[in-house]
XYZ file of C-alpha atoms in Angstrom:
741
model
C 0.000 0.000 0.000
C 1.394 3.336 -0.915
C 2.577 5.490 1.922
C 0.312 8.451 1.229
C -0.354 11.249 3.676
C -3.968 11.967 4.462
C -5.547 15.168 5.668
C -8.049 14.118 8.280
C -11.162 16.224 8.677
C -12.800 15.699 12.077
C -16.561 15.328 12.442
C -18.451 18.033 14.312
C -20.680 15.351 15.844
C -18.465 15.157 18.933
C -18.900 18.876 19.559
C -22.675 18.562 19.308
C -22.936 15.788 21.895
C -20.656 17.695 24.279
C -22.604 20.912 23.957
C -26.127 19.408 24.164
C -25.623 16.736 25.629
C -32.663 -5.395 20.700
C -29.901 -8.007 21.108
C -27.315 -9.697 18.905
C -24.485 -12.151 19.434
C -20.866 -11.428 18.586
C -19.471 -13.616 15.795
C -16.016 -12.170 15.478
C -13.742 -13.808 12.923
C -10.568 -15.315 14.219
C -7.587 -12.962 14.293
C -4.029 -13.163 15.539
C -4.993 -11.717 18.923
C -8.200 -13.694 19.269
C -11.324 -12.697 21.118
C -11.762 -15.059 24.035
C -15.469 -14.663 24.829
C -18.696 -13.990 22.998
C -20.429 -10.703 23.638
C -24.036 -9.717 23.142
C -25.549 -6.303 22.646
C -28.156 -4.766 24.949
C -29.488 -1.288 24.130
C -30.329 0.313 27.470
C -32.270 3.359 26.242
C -35.524 1.405 26.126
C -35.050 0.033 29.631
C -34.319 3.550 30.889
C -37.220 4.940 28.817
C -35.077 7.711 27.348
C -34.157 8.774 23.812
C -30.577 9.869 24.492
C -27.747 9.202 26.919
C -24.756 11.515 26.525
C -22.271 10.763 29.310
C -21.080 7.771 31.347
C -18.532 6.949 34.059
C -17.893 3.932 36.288
C -17.487 4.455 40.016
C -15.214 2.474 42.318
C -18.113 0.190 43.209
C -18.315 -0.908 39.568
C -21.610 0.916 39.079
C -22.405 2.862 35.938
C -23.422 6.517 36.222
C -25.166 7.875 33.124
C -26.249 11.395 32.221
C -29.742 11.704 30.724
C -30.325 14.978 28.804
C -33.732 16.385 27.954
C -36.413 18.500 29.581
C -35.790 16.819 32.936
C -32.043 16.350 33.188
C -30.681 13.789 35.590
C -27.978 11.284 36.400
C -28.852 7.656 37.044
C -26.779 5.046 38.858
C -27.130 1.539 37.451
C -26.156 -1.617 39.285
C -24.383 -4.533 37.607
C -27.747 -5.823 36.360
C -28.403 -2.396 34.766
C -31.278 -1.713 37.151
C -31.671 1.916 38.246
C -30.300 2.160 41.778
C -30.542 5.918 42.195
C -31.578 9.065 40.349
C -30.054 12.534 40.841
C -31.947 15.465 39.389
C -30.084 18.452 37.956
C -31.116 21.970 38.894
C -28.472 24.279 37.460
C -27.803 26.015 34.164
C -25.101 24.855 31.783
C -23.821 21.582 30.442
C -23.927 18.507 32.657
C -22.453 15.884 30.328
C -18.796 16.348 31.363
C -18.311 14.643 34.722
C -16.131 12.170 36.607
C -15.846 10.403 39.994
C -13.028 10.237 42.544
C -11.760 7.251 44.549
C -14.503 7.826 47.164
C -17.247 7.776 44.516
C -17.857 11.515 44.835
C -18.948 13.010 41.537
C -17.612 16.187 39.909
C -19.301 18.045 37.064
C -17.603 20.702 34.941
C -20.309 22.950 33.536
C -19.393 25.505 30.876
C -21.452 28.209 29.188
C -19.843 29.851 26.128
C -20.784 33.522 25.730
C -21.044 34.868 22.188
C -21.403 38.292 20.594
C -23.869 39.391 17.918
C -21.817 37.516 15.295
C -21.945 34.293 17.339
C -18.218 34.580 18.051
C -17.170 33.117 21.396
C -15.887 35.951 23.626
C -15.618 34.080 26.930
C -16.477 30.796 28.631
C -18.016 30.741 32.114
C -17.029 27.605 34.035
C -18.308 26.103 37.271
C -17.238 22.954 39.085
C -19.956 21.088 40.964
C -19.430 18.282 43.480
C -21.859 15.629 44.663
C -21.353 13.340 47.646
C -24.306 10.936 47.289
C -26.181 12.420 50.266
C -29.131 13.872 48.332
C -31.036 13.285 45.125
C -30.466 16.799 43.819
C -27.519 18.673 42.336
C -28.006 22.450 42.349
C -26.237 25.769 42.901
C -25.326 24.763 46.468
C -22.957 22.165 45.031
C -20.676 24.716 43.327
C -17.099 24.561 44.639
C -15.537 27.032 42.233
C -16.132 29.398 39.319
C -13.864 30.694 36.544
C -14.525 33.045 33.653
C -12.117 32.493 30.769
C -12.076 35.783 28.875
C -9.318 34.604 26.521
C -11.415 31.871 24.887
C -12.191 32.650 21.254
C -13.189 29.325 19.728
C -15.009 26.071 20.401
C -11.598 24.400 20.715
C -11.438 25.837 24.268
C -14.543 23.915 25.347
C -13.876 20.901 27.585
C -14.833 17.471 26.289
C -13.610 15.255 29.157
C -12.397 15.538 32.757
C -10.560 13.224 35.128
C -9.573 13.668 38.802
C -6.517 12.420 40.714
C -6.165 11.377 44.371
C -5.289 14.956 45.412
C -8.426 16.423 43.888
C -6.733 17.963 40.855
C -8.954 18.133 37.786
C -7.557 17.381 34.299
C -9.709 18.956 31.593
C -9.165 17.899 27.967
C -10.260 20.597 25.506
C -11.747 19.969 22.081
C -8.617 21.447 20.514
C -6.353 18.976 22.366
C -4.997 21.146 25.203
C -5.104 19.860 28.792
C -5.870 22.283 31.622
C -5.040 21.269 35.200
C -7.132 22.793 38.004
C -6.586 22.312 41.743
C -9.192 21.089 44.246
C -10.441 24.667 44.728
C -10.924 25.057 40.972
C -7.950 27.328 40.411
C -6.116 26.897 37.113
C -2.628 25.480 37.774
C -1.217 24.571 34.401
C -2.087 24.259 30.728
C -0.368 21.578 28.665
C -0.481 22.967 25.141
C 2.854 22.101 23.525
C 1.360 18.752 22.462
C -2.278 18.289 21.487
C -3.994 15.128 22.693
C -7.021 13.147 21.519
C -8.025 11.495 24.806
C -6.866 11.150 28.417
C -7.289 9.099 31.583
C -5.643 8.754 35.024
C -4.120 5.576 36.455
C -4.034 4.493 40.114
C -0.649 6.186 40.616
C -1.990 9.541 39.381
C -0.104 9.295 36.094
C -1.849 10.994 33.210
C -2.369 8.719 30.198
C -2.783 10.660 26.963
C -2.931 9.648 23.301
C -1.777 11.766 20.382
C -1.621 11.268 16.656
C 0.074 12.997 13.761
C 0.785 12.076 10.165
C 4.044 10.409 11.163
C 3.244 8.780 14.524
C 0.582 7.428 16.890
C 1.616 7.568 20.545
C 0.406 6.890 24.098
C 2.204 9.128 26.612
C 2.394 8.431 30.342
C 2.877 11.788 32.102
C 4.073 12.337 35.688
C 1.522 14.778 37.135
C 3.960 16.002 39.804
C 6.155 17.680 37.185
C 4.217 17.136 33.905
C 7.146 15.318 32.307
C 6.621 12.325 30.047
C 7.635 9.096 31.796
C 7.237 6.855 28.773
C 5.852 6.899 25.247
C 4.486 3.902 23.401
C 4.262 4.122 19.607
C 1.699 2.122 17.622
C 0.986 0.888 14.145
C -2.370 2.014 12.752
C -3.976 -1.357 13.486
C -3.201 -1.203 17.227
C -3.544 2.505 18.010
C -6.466 3.439 20.297
C -8.480 6.448 19.155
C -10.056 6.588 22.627
C -8.885 5.158 25.952
C -10.346 4.054 29.285
C -8.345 3.020 32.351
C -9.991 0.811 35.000
C -8.265 1.568 38.303
C -9.809 -1.451 40.032
C -8.368 -3.975 37.581
C -5.427 -1.781 36.501
C -6.230 -2.472 32.858
C -6.111 -0.058 29.936
C -8.660 -0.358 27.132
C -9.020 1.422 23.829
C -11.088 1.687 20.666
C -9.293 0.723 17.465
C -11.639 1.355 14.524
C -14.733 -0.482 15.839
C -12.842 -2.874 18.136
C -12.695 -2.701 21.925
C -9.102 -3.707 22.679
C -7.068 -4.382 25.823
C -3.509 -3.245 26.568
C -0.960 -4.355 29.158
C 0.780 -2.113 31.715
C 3.300 -1.012 29.081
C 0.598 -0.051 26.611
C 1.037 -3.069 24.327
C -2.121 -4.583 22.888
C -2.859 -8.005 24.360
C -6.214 -8.948 22.851
C -9.392 -7.712 21.213
C -12.519 -8.075 23.320
C -15.160 -7.497 20.668
C -16.013 -5.788 17.415
C -18.877 -3.357 18.013
C -19.468 -3.094 14.280
C -20.579 -6.717 14.105
C -23.129 -6.261 16.848
C -24.490 -2.759 16.451
C -25.763 -0.378 13.781
C -23.782 2.620 14.994
C -22.088 5.488 13.204
C -19.656 6.733 15.842
C -18.672 5.870 19.434
C -18.418 8.964 21.637
C -17.422 7.330 24.921
C -16.923 3.937 26.500
C -16.054 2.224 29.789
C -15.127 -1.349 30.705
C -16.151 -2.673 34.115
C -14.344 -5.085 36.424
C -15.876 -8.119 34.658
C -15.013 -6.713 31.232
C -18.593 -5.875 30.422
C -18.424 -2.961 27.991
C -20.624 0.146 27.870
C -20.546 2.625 24.985
C -22.377 5.780 24.013
C -22.810 5.830 20.264
C -24.607 7.711 17.534
C -27.169 5.252 16.228
C -29.690 6.586 13.752
C -29.519 10.131 15.082
C -29.918 9.221 18.761
C -27.226 8.735 21.386
C -27.614 5.151 22.514
C -26.240 3.602 25.689
C -25.229 0.097 24.676
C -23.994 -2.667 26.941
C -21.942 -5.523 25.542
C -22.384 -8.371 27.958
C -21.050 -11.901 28.280
C -23.932 -12.923 30.545
C -26.435 -15.103 28.702
C -28.947 -14.824 31.561
C -29.549 -11.124 30.975
C -31.066 -11.404 27.538
C -32.727 -13.726 25.098
C -31.119 -14.265 21.757
C -32.976 -15.390 18.662
C -31.000 -18.315 17.311
C -30.337 -18.090 13.589
C -31.363 -21.120 11.625
C -28.605 -21.539 9.076
C -29.936 -24.693 7.440
C -31.878 -22.893 4.736
C -29.442 -20.010 4.272
C -26.812 -19.708 1.588
C -23.703 -18.246 3.188
C -21.173 -16.194 1.251
C -18.000 -14.727 2.701
C -16.178 -11.406 2.453
C -12.950 -10.568 4.269
C -10.853 -7.453 4.929
C -8.324 -6.331 7.493
C -10.382 -3.350 8.701
C -14.006 -2.405 8.140
C -13.782 1.384 8.260
C -16.978 2.936 9.566
C -18.465 -0.602 9.728
C -19.539 0.007 6.154
C -19.156 -3.526 4.812
C -20.802 -5.036 7.881
C -23.777 -2.697 7.481
C -24.125 -3.482 3.776
C -23.884 -7.221 4.467
C -26.578 -6.945 7.120
C -28.905 -4.970 4.831
C -28.356 -7.465 2.027
C -29.348 -10.270 4.384
C -32.486 -8.403 5.454
C -33.590 -8.043 1.823
C -32.597 -11.641 1.039
C -33.670 -13.728 4.062
C -32.300 -16.914 2.555
C -28.777 -15.435 2.309
C -26.174 -14.678 4.954
C -23.140 -12.524 4.114
C -20.391 -13.107 6.676
C -17.714 -10.416 6.957
C -14.482 -11.807 8.387
C -12.002 -9.267 9.735
C -8.237 -9.678 10.158
C -7.253 -6.454 11.952
C -3.872 -7.718 13.139
C -2.557 -8.463 9.665
C -0.726 -5.698 7.852
C -1.093 -5.148 4.114
C 1.677 -7.568 3.138
C 0.569 -10.286 5.564
C -3.005 -10.129 4.324
C -1.868 -10.070 0.689
C 0.204 -13.213 1.231
C -2.653 -14.943 3.066
C -5.177 -14.148 0.345
C -2.818 -15.105 -2.487
C -2.100 -18.483 -0.892
C -5.821 -19.173 -0.524
C -6.617 -18.232 -4.119
C -3.774 -20.366 -5.472
C -5.151 -23.278 -3.445
C -8.589 -22.812 -5.006
C -10.071 -21.278 -1.856
C -10.593 -17.763 -0.495
C -13.738 -15.729 0.201
C -16.563 -15.571 -2.326
C -16.442 -11.769 -2.350
C -12.995 -10.272 -2.924
C -12.465 -6.762 -1.584
C -9.296 -4.963 -2.676
C -7.782 -1.702 -1.464
C -4.941 -1.448 -3.976
C -2.320 -3.367 -2.025
C -3.074 -6.682 -3.682
C -1.481 -7.991 -6.908
C -4.726 -7.704 -8.855
C -3.023 -8.039 -12.234
C -1.562 -11.397 -11.183
C -4.955 -12.603 -9.971
C -6.498 -11.713 -13.337
C -3.713 -13.321 -15.362
C -4.079 -16.530 -13.348
C -7.860 -16.605 -13.966
C -8.697 -16.130 -10.288
C -11.344 -13.451 -10.929
C -14.653 -13.674 -12.786
C -15.304 -11.391 -15.758
C -17.824 -8.760 -14.697
C -18.540 -7.911 -18.340
C -20.184 -11.309 -18.666
C -22.278 -10.678 -15.557
C -23.349 -7.267 -16.853
C -24.234 -8.658 -20.277
C -26.552 -11.267 -18.722
C -28.187 -8.803 -16.316
C -31.030 -6.854 -17.932
C -31.641 -4.880 -14.719
C -28.143 -3.414 -14.512
C -27.567 -0.148 -16.384
C -23.913 0.848 -16.341
C -24.870 4.405 -17.340
C -26.170 4.857 -13.782
C -22.531 4.880 -12.674
C -19.341 6.806 -13.393
C -18.271 4.829 -16.454
C -14.965 6.717 -16.679
C -13.877 5.481 -13.243
C -15.187 1.993 -14.013
C -13.376 1.848 -17.365
C -10.144 2.950 -15.672
C -10.318 -0.319 -13.734
C -10.318 -2.476 -16.842
C -7.415 -4.785 -17.599
C -6.801 -5.290 -21.315
C -10.237 -3.761 -21.940
C -11.959 -6.312 -19.689
C -13.622 -5.598 -16.357
C -12.748 -7.896 -13.459
C -12.934 -5.468 -10.536
C -15.733 -3.021 -9.798
C -14.663 0.198 -8.045
C -16.897 0.922 -5.057
C -15.558 4.457 -4.591
C -12.504 6.586 -5.329
C -10.310 8.991 -3.360
C -6.716 10.296 -2.993
C -7.458 12.609 -5.886
C -4.902 15.398 -6.222
C -5.359 18.700 -7.981
C -3.003 21.637 -8.445
C -4.614 24.837 -7.156
C -3.142 27.925 -8.815
C -2.222 31.107 -6.961
C -3.795 33.200 -9.681
C -2.946 36.509 -8.010
C 0.764 35.677 -8.037
C 0.700 34.298 -11.577
C -1.079 37.411 -12.856
C 1.425 39.625 -11.061
C 4.295 37.791 -12.776
C 2.530 37.697 -16.134
C 2.792 33.905 -16.265
C 0.136 31.545 -17.612
C -0.140 27.858 -16.745
C -1.725 25.250 -18.997
C -3.984 22.431 -17.860
C -2.314 19.366 -19.385
C 1.107 19.485 -17.749
C 4.012 17.094 -17.443
C 6.676 17.484 -14.770
C 9.134 19.177 -17.105
C 6.575 21.991 -17.319
C 6.755 22.435 -13.544
C 10.516 22.888 -13.688
C 10.163 25.347 -16.577
C 7.508 27.245 -14.608
C 9.970 27.734 -11.757
C 12.474 29.324 -14.138
C 9.848 31.625 -15.658
C 8.565 32.800 -12.273
C 12.023 33.696 -11.014
C 13.420 35.177 -14.214
C 13.002 38.798 -13.081
C 11.940 38.278 -9.475
C 13.631 40.087 -6.586
C 12.556 37.370 -4.156
C 12.482 33.601 -4.564
C 9.159 32.294 -5.847
C 8.437 28.612 -5.286
C 6.186 26.578 -7.514
C 5.284 24.082 -4.796
C 5.462 23.683 -1.025
C 7.796 21.092 0.472
C 6.792 17.598 -0.640
C 8.262 14.368 0.691
C 10.414 12.118 -1.477
C 7.861 9.347 -1.839
C 5.125 11.624 -3.123
C 7.482 13.095 -5.729
C 8.620 9.593 -6.663
C 4.996 8.544 -7.016
C 4.107 11.461 -9.265
C 7.245 11.660 -11.408
C 8.540 8.079 -11.629
C 5.815 5.676 -10.604
C 3.182 7.243 -12.846
C 5.180 5.917 -15.817
C 5.897 2.461 -14.398
C 3.805 0.856 -17.146
C 6.178 2.393 -19.686
C 9.358 1.252 -17.956
C 7.908 -2.251 -17.595
C 5.962 -3.861 -20.424
C 4.019 -6.408 -18.400
C 2.699 -8.289 -21.447
C 6.053 -8.730 -23.149
C 7.854 -8.977 -19.780
C 10.413 -6.408 -20.880
C 12.011 -3.558 -18.924
C 13.178 -0.106 -20.100
C 15.044 1.200 -17.053
C 18.427 1.264 -18.756
C 17.206 3.975 -21.093
C 17.668 7.656 -21.769
C 14.060 8.327 -20.761
C 14.466 6.819 -17.292
C 17.792 8.540 -16.631
C 16.277 11.884 -17.657
C 13.349 11.228 -15.320
C 15.724 10.581 -12.408
C 17.576 13.811 -13.124
C 14.293 15.704 -13.334
C 13.202 14.283 -9.978
C 16.440 15.451 -8.400
C 16.365 19.012 -9.743
C 12.751 19.468 -8.698
C 13.767 18.390 -5.216
C 16.964 20.450 -5.006
C 16.693 23.447 -7.366
C 14.298 25.714 -5.429
C 11.207 24.424 -7.187
C 9.777 23.531 -3.763
C 9.725 25.650 -0.623
C 12.474 24.390 1.728
C 10.400 24.564 4.926
C 6.694 25.022 4.247
C 5.112 21.536 4.268
C 2.169 21.037 1.925
C 0.261 19.128 4.614
C 0.377 22.127 6.988
C -0.842 24.790 4.584
C -4.556 24.031 4.897
C -4.431 24.770 8.638
C -2.831 28.184 8.049
C -5.183 28.953 5.147
C -4.170 32.131 3.318
C -2.799 34.039 6.320
C 0.773 32.847 5.986
C 2.999 35.222 4.034
C 5.087 32.297 2.808
C 2.028 30.748 1.167
C 1.711 33.853 -1.008
C 5.126 33.013 -2.506
C 3.809 29.684 -3.808
C 2.463 29.380 -7.327
C 0.693 26.059 -6.753
C -0.838 24.208 -3.820
C -1.306 20.421 -4.240
C -4.800 19.870 -2.874
C -5.871 16.412 -1.799
C -9.561 15.567 -2.228
C -11.525 12.524 -1.138
C -14.998 13.885 -1.899
C -16.658 17.015 -3.249
C -16.798 18.971 0.012
C -12.987 19.191 0.001
C -13.467 22.097 -2.402
C -14.177 24.272 0.654
C -10.883 23.611 2.443
C -8.712 23.433 -0.685
C -10.210 26.626 -2.082
C -9.436 28.475 1.170
C -5.677 28.362 0.534
C -5.708 30.947 -2.284
C -9.340 32.019 -1.795
C -10.387 30.352 -5.015
C -10.666 26.884 -6.521
C -8.653 27.630 -9.652
C -7.605 24.004 -9.961
C -6.011 21.957 -12.735
C -5.030 18.271 -12.928
C -1.665 17.227 -11.510
C 1.027 16.656 -14.155
C 0.565 13.377 -15.994
C 3.126 10.687 -16.611
C 5.164 11.821 -19.606
C 5.176 8.440 -21.346
C 1.870 6.907 -20.200
C -0.362 9.908 -19.523
C -1.257 8.341 -16.180
C -2.729 10.366 -13.331
C -3.248 8.130 -10.325
C -5.849 8.034 -7.574
C -7.049 5.608 -4.932
C -9.977 3.244 -5.142
C -11.530 0.265 -3.397
C -12.578 -2.636 -5.611
C -14.904 -5.581 -5.296
C -14.618 -8.758 -7.366
C -15.896 -12.317 -7.669
C -13.651 -15.205 -6.690
C -13.537 -17.655 -9.598
C -13.480 -20.439 -6.990
C -16.843 -19.362 -5.547
C -19.852 -21.619 -5.947
C -22.149 -18.603 -5.615
C -20.945 -16.277 -8.354
C -24.402 -15.018 -9.354
C -25.172 -14.205 -5.726
C -21.887 -12.327 -5.348
C -22.782 -10.278 -8.423
C -26.062 -9.315 -6.739
C -24.049 -8.178 -3.719
C -21.728 -6.113 -5.937
C -24.725 -4.332 -7.461
C -26.089 -3.756 -3.983
C -22.931 -2.179 -2.557
C -22.731 0.351 -5.411
C -26.433 1.227 -5.232
C -27.463 4.737 -4.221
C -28.898 3.482 -0.936
C -25.697 1.736 0.119
C -23.381 4.513 -1.079
C -25.304 6.849 1.244
C -26.096 4.337 4.002
C -24.698 6.553 6.768
C -22.864 9.821 7.299
C -19.407 8.261 7.176
C -19.970 6.432 3.897
C -21.800 9.382 2.353
C -19.049 11.933 2.955
C -15.785 9.957 3.157
C -15.125 9.307 -0.560
C -16.287 10.059 -4.094
C -19.034 7.684 -5.253
C -19.299 5.631 -8.433
C -23.092 5.765 -8.272
C -24.210 8.873 -10.170
C -27.212 9.615 -7.948
C -25.129 9.263 -4.785
C -22.508 11.525 -6.322
C -25.100 14.176 -7.173
C -26.485 14.024 -3.650
C -22.995 14.484 -2.230
C -22.666 17.716 -4.210
C -26.159 18.978 -3.417
C -26.308 18.038 0.260
C -22.723 18.071 1.528
C -21.518 21.052 -0.472
C -24.312 23.481 -1.295
C -26.889 22.729 1.398
C -24.270 22.514 4.156
C -22.502 25.707 3.189
C -25.820 27.539 2.938
C -26.640 26.487 6.504
C -23.164 27.332 7.802
C -22.229 30.264 5.587
C -21.562 32.738 8.430
C -19.382 30.259 10.299
C -17.456 29.282 7.166
C -16.742 32.893 6.264
C -15.519 33.569 9.790
C -13.219 30.539 9.677
C -11.814 31.556 6.307
C -13.344 28.593 4.498
C -14.044 28.953 0.809
C -17.634 28.993 -0.479
C -17.878 26.577 -3.409
C -19.665 27.405 -6.665
C -21.204 25.344 -9.456
C -18.180 26.271 -11.584
C -15.887 24.772 -8.942
C -17.775 21.485 -9.068
C -17.511 21.472 -12.863
C -13.793 22.148 -12.572
C -13.363 19.240 -10.150
C -15.406 16.990 -12.443
C -13.057 17.913 -15.287
C -10.099 16.879 -13.116
C -11.871 13.610 -12.311
C -12.298 13.079 -16.045
C -8.522 13.412 -16.493
C -7.766 10.539 -14.103
C -6.437 7.516 -15.887
C -5.236 4.771 -13.582
C -6.195 3.766 -10.038
C -3.266 3.068 -7.741
C -2.693 -0.676 -7.649
C 0.446 -1.723 -5.872
C 3.057 -4.050 -7.302
C 5.862 -5.580 -5.199
C 8.451 -4.161 -7.615
C 7.561 -0.636 -6.475
C 9.476 -1.067 -3.209
C 12.549 -2.263 -5.135
C 12.279 0.743 -7.431
C 11.903 3.232 -4.583
C 14.881 1.858 -2.657
C 17.133 2.377 -5.672
C 15.759 5.852 -6.403
C 16.462 6.870 -2.797
C 20.110 5.874 -3.248
C 20.261 8.230 -6.211
C 18.558 11.097 -4.378
C 20.914 10.655 -1.426
C 23.927 10.885 -3.734
C 25.087 7.331 -3.067
C 24.777 6.179 -6.679
C 24.774 7.826 -10.119
C 21.717 7.769 -12.374
C 23.379 5.453 -14.907
C 24.303 2.958 -12.196
C 20.768 3.005 -10.821
C 19.341 2.472 -14.313
C 21.566 -0.548 -14.969
C 20.849 -2.156 -11.606
C 17.119 -1.637 -11.935
C 17.205 -3.126 -15.415
C 18.796 -6.300 -14.030
C 16.424 -6.482 -11.072
C 13.386 -5.923 -13.276
C 14.407 -8.667 -15.694
C 14.864 -11.107 -12.813
C 11.534 -10.029 -11.308
C 9.690 -10.485 -14.603
C 11.161 -13.960 -15.112
C 9.962 -14.994 -11.668
């Protein structure tokens, strides 16, 4: 899988729940770190007779305390059998969803009220800390132990999303923006940790602060000594083990986390030991806001489920609930497998397909502890042996060309030809045709993403009297640098700083199909064209074409306020769906975008895509084809908020809805906020321009093992360890050996 950098856009759903406060059995597929018990889902909202639950904590007695918003706000204490043991009514103004308990089971609530001006700008935040000692059934103004008015707050990032308390009564408040404020037992601010921004926090039994952080390069759990705020230890994770949220149980001294939809357990050093359950298999949820794990490893989560905030218990106790046993005798079962099911999308689609086809069961097997190479090797071995899942789901890291050449995939053209109900014109035929191999369709794209466009700084170009065409190659970028600086008093850069791999991908890898003729099994690395390409790559890296310090990934955060950005002629914008126009257009206050330069010898412009295919070994090929049609239907491409907005869609109706609803309707509702934040307001012309760029895409990114060999050699050239001619000769030899194998 290509090592691409991704700009992550956070959902505002978390902010909304902070401000405003059926049963199934787990059938988790076997993984390296296996689940040891079966869990079942119990939705507690019905038992509590409430629509929403928006806050939970566990006390020392292993009892759950839940916050119930609404007209009559209250906290409820639930015993281990989820019966209501006590109710505490709330009689104060302000939020009540951010709370915690100390070692004596006393409860503390941090209530904040943001004050805004006539433009709805935050000008201050009034904060009060309430305490509750279990003596009464009411929490009111008499419970206030401290008040603070923060007159420096100017954004929602200063609002607190979570608090924890240590044995000395110090409060640790995690802000939406990632800062941590420490307040003493009298509610005086002691310290603000703001040099590192964190995603989630908790406190262990020794009063160490546990905090997780993530950047493009790393994913880390820090253990911080709260006596001096120094980091004691840091544990770094791969993506498949990193917790996006954490919970520490002081009674059992166990750390738990959420990794995609999995509830996972970590040892005292922060290493993952096992996966308890996959919430995506059990529940129709869009996002988990909070979770706790009790002393018996019963799991409670608050999740967005169909627009309501559900309190869900995952229990191992069969006596608590009745489960309808599935009769599998009359069901045809087909299998799909992936490493991760992002947003539980595939699980949801499989479930819906089963509901519409009661005689069919689609089982989604997950292998979250296998990396891309491990899963590729596993799948390849199964296919060679005549096995493997009925439904093949690819994310570009698999050797799809090899599978096709070895007749492991079914021709989808034949399926389409036999199916009178399927109209390919209902889909983006350009993206579908890009997936063809030798003019034949074996893999159906389900979506596409990682689309790059070059956004022009038109003001700078006009000032310099320079025009830029739309069908560029990389030699044009180097020539543009010379033209811009011909009579310039200050250095003008064409591009921001871009890492070596991205340049390699754009300049070298885009023409891989020219340097290797896969049909004839011939290589062209020892050629004048390849040597010239290497030299071009080097001068673009070293000859002031790129800014030496300004990273492309950081520009979107600074928008157009940075003076250095004004010295750039082009910003490489990364889009995954249509609403990225707003953030990309904010850089130069306009979406004057053109396609990225194409491969000089192939014309390729790459992008990412997920694919679905039929295993030629499957006994249920017609049924798999029905599932393929289902997953690319409008209903399934818009099944939930995550799926709807995450990527571009191949279904034309879903694509149109993404433009209408996520671009124009959303920006109309939030126009004042967007203008204040410096976000760009998209136009119909911008959408047409992006569609034109989409039409210029030629080849989805499909990895080949030779790419890593190629990149290693190119790095030796860029580092000055080998000459271009030497690299060309060595790659020629390696390619010929590779092709023979």
